[in-house]
mmCIF file of C-alpha atoms in Angstrom:
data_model
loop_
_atom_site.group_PDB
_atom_site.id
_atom_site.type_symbol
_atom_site.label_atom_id
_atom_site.label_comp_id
_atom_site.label_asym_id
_atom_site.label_seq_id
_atom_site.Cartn_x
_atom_site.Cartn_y
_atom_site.Cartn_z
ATOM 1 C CA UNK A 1 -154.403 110.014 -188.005
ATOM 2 C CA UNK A 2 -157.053 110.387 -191.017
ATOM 3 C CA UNK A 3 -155.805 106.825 -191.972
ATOM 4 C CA UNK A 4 -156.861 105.571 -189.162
ATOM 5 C CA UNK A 5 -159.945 106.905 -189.397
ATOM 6 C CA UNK A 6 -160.779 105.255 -192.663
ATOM 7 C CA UNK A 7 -160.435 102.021 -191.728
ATOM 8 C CA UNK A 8 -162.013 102.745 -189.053
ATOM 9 C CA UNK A 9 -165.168 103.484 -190.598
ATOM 10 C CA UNK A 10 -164.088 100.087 -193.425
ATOM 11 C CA UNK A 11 -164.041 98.049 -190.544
ATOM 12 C CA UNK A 12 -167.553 99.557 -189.203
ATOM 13 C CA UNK A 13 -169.259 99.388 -192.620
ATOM 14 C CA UNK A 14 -167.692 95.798 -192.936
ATOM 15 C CA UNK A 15 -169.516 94.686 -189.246
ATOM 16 C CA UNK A 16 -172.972 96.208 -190.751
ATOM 17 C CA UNK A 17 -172.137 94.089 -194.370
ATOM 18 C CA UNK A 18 -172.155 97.310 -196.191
ATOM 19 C CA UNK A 19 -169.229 96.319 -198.030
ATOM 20 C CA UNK A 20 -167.481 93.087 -198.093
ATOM 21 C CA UNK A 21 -163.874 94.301 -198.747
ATOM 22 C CA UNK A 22 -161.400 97.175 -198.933
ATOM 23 C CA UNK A 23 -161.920 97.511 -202.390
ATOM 24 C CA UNK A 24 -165.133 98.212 -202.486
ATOM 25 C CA UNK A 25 -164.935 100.367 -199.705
ATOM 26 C CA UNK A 26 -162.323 102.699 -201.850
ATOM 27 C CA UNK A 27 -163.962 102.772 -205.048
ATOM 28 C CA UNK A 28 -167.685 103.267 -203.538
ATOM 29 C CA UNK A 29 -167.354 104.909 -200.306
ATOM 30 C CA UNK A 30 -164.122 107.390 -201.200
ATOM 31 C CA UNK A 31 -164.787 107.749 -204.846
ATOM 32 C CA UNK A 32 -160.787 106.472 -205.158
ATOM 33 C CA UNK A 33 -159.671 103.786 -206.809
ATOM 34 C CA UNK A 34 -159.178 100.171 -205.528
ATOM 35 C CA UNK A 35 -155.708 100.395 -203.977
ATOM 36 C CA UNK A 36 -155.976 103.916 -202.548
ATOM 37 C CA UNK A 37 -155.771 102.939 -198.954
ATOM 38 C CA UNK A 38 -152.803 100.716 -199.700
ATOM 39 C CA UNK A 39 -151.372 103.436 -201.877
ATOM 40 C CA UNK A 40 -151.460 106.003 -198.634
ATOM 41 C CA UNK A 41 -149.811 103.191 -196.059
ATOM 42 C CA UNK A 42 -147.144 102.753 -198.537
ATOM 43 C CA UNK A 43 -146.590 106.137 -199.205
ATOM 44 C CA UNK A 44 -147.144 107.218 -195.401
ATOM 45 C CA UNK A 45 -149.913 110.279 -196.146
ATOM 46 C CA UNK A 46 -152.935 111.475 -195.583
ATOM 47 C CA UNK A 47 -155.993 110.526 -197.658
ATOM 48 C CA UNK A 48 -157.464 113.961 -199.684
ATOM 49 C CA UNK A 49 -160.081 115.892 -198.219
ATOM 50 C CA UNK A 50 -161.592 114.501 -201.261
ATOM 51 C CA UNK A 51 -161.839 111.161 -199.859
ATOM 52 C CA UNK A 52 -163.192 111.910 -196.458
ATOM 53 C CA UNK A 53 -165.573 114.554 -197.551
ATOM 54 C CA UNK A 54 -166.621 111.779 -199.962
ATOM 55 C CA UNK A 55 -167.096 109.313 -196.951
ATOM 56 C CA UNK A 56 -168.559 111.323 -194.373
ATOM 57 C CA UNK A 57 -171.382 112.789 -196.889
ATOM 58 C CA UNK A 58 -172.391 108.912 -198.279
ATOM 59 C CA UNK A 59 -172.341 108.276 -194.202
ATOM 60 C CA UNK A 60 -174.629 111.178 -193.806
ATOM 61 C CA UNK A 61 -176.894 109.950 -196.063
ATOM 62 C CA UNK A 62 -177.029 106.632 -195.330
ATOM 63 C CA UNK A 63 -177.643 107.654 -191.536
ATOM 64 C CA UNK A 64 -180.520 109.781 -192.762
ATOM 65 C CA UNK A 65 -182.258 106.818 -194.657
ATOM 66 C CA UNK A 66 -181.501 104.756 -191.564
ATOM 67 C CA UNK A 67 -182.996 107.143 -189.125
ATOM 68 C CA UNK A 68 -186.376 106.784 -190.995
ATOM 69 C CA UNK A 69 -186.603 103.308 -190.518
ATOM 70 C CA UNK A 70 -188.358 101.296 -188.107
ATOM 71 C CA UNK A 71 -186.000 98.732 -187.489
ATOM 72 C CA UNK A 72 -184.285 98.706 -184.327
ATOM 73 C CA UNK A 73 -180.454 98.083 -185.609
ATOM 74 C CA UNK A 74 -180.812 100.462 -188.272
ATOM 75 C CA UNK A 75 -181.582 103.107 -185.613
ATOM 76 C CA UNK A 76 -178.165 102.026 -184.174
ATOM 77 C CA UNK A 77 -176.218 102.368 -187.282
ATOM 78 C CA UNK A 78 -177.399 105.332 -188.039
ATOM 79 C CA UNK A 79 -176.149 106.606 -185.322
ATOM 80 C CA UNK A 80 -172.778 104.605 -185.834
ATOM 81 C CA UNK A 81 -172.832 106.416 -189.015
ATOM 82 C CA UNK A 82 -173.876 109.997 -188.236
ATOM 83 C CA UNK A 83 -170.598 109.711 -185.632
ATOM 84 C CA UNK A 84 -168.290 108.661 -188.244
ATOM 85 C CA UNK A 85 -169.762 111.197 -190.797
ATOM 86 C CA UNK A 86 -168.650 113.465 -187.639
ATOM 87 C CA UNK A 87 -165.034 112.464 -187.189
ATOM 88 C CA UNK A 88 -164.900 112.723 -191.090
ATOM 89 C CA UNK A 89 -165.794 116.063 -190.985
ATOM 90 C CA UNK A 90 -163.432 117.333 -187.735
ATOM 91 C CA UNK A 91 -160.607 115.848 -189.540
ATOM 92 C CA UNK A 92 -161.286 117.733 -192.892
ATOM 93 C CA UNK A 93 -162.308 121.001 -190.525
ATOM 94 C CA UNK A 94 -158.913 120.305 -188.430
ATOM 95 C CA UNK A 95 -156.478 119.928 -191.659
ATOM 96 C CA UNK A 96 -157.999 123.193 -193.413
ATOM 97 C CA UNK A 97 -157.206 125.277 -189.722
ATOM 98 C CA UNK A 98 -153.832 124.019 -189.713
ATOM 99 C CA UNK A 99 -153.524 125.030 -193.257
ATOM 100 C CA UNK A 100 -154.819 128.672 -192.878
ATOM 101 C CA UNK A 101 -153.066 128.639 -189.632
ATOM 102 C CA UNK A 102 -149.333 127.638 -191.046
ATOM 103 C CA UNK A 103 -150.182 130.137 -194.068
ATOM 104 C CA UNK A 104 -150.978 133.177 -191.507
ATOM 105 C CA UNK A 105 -147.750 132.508 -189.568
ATOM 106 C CA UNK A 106 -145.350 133.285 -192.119
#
């Protein structure tokens, strides 16, 4: 599922030209290095709570300096961005409750 969301937010930040590749987007947007999102589709997992905290505070950021800005589209990606920021976060917030939530059941 958190896969997913990555590239969902690549493919976003590709359609702005943010980033021109999936490279880029793993070493500058996850902190990770350039094969990481290969590296979890081969291995079938999860990226790190690392990686999407990473991601959805760069988003939040970038939103931010977007949101001062007079131009039109950048008031639409920031808002494109403070969403994904968003699902970033719920995913982190959603892993850590099923973590304390397995570790109070047993």
């Amino acid at each position: 599922m958190t896969l997913r969301l990555l590239e969902q937010v690549r493919d976003q930040l590709k359609t702005c030209n943010v980033i021109r590749s999936e490279r880029e987007f793993c070493e500058q947007w996850l902190g990770k290095s350039e094969c990481y999102m290969r590296s979890l589709r081969f291995n079938q997992v999860d990226p790190s709570t690392d990686a999407l905290m990473t991601c959805a505070s760069k988003l939040g950021w970038y939103a931010d300096k977007l949101n001062h800005s007079s131009a039109r589209h950048h008031t639409h990606w920031a808002s494109v961005f403070a969403q994904l920021r968003s699902h970033c976060v719920t995913a982190v917030e959603a892993r850590a409750q099923h973590n304390w939530r397995k570790g109070s059941a047993q």
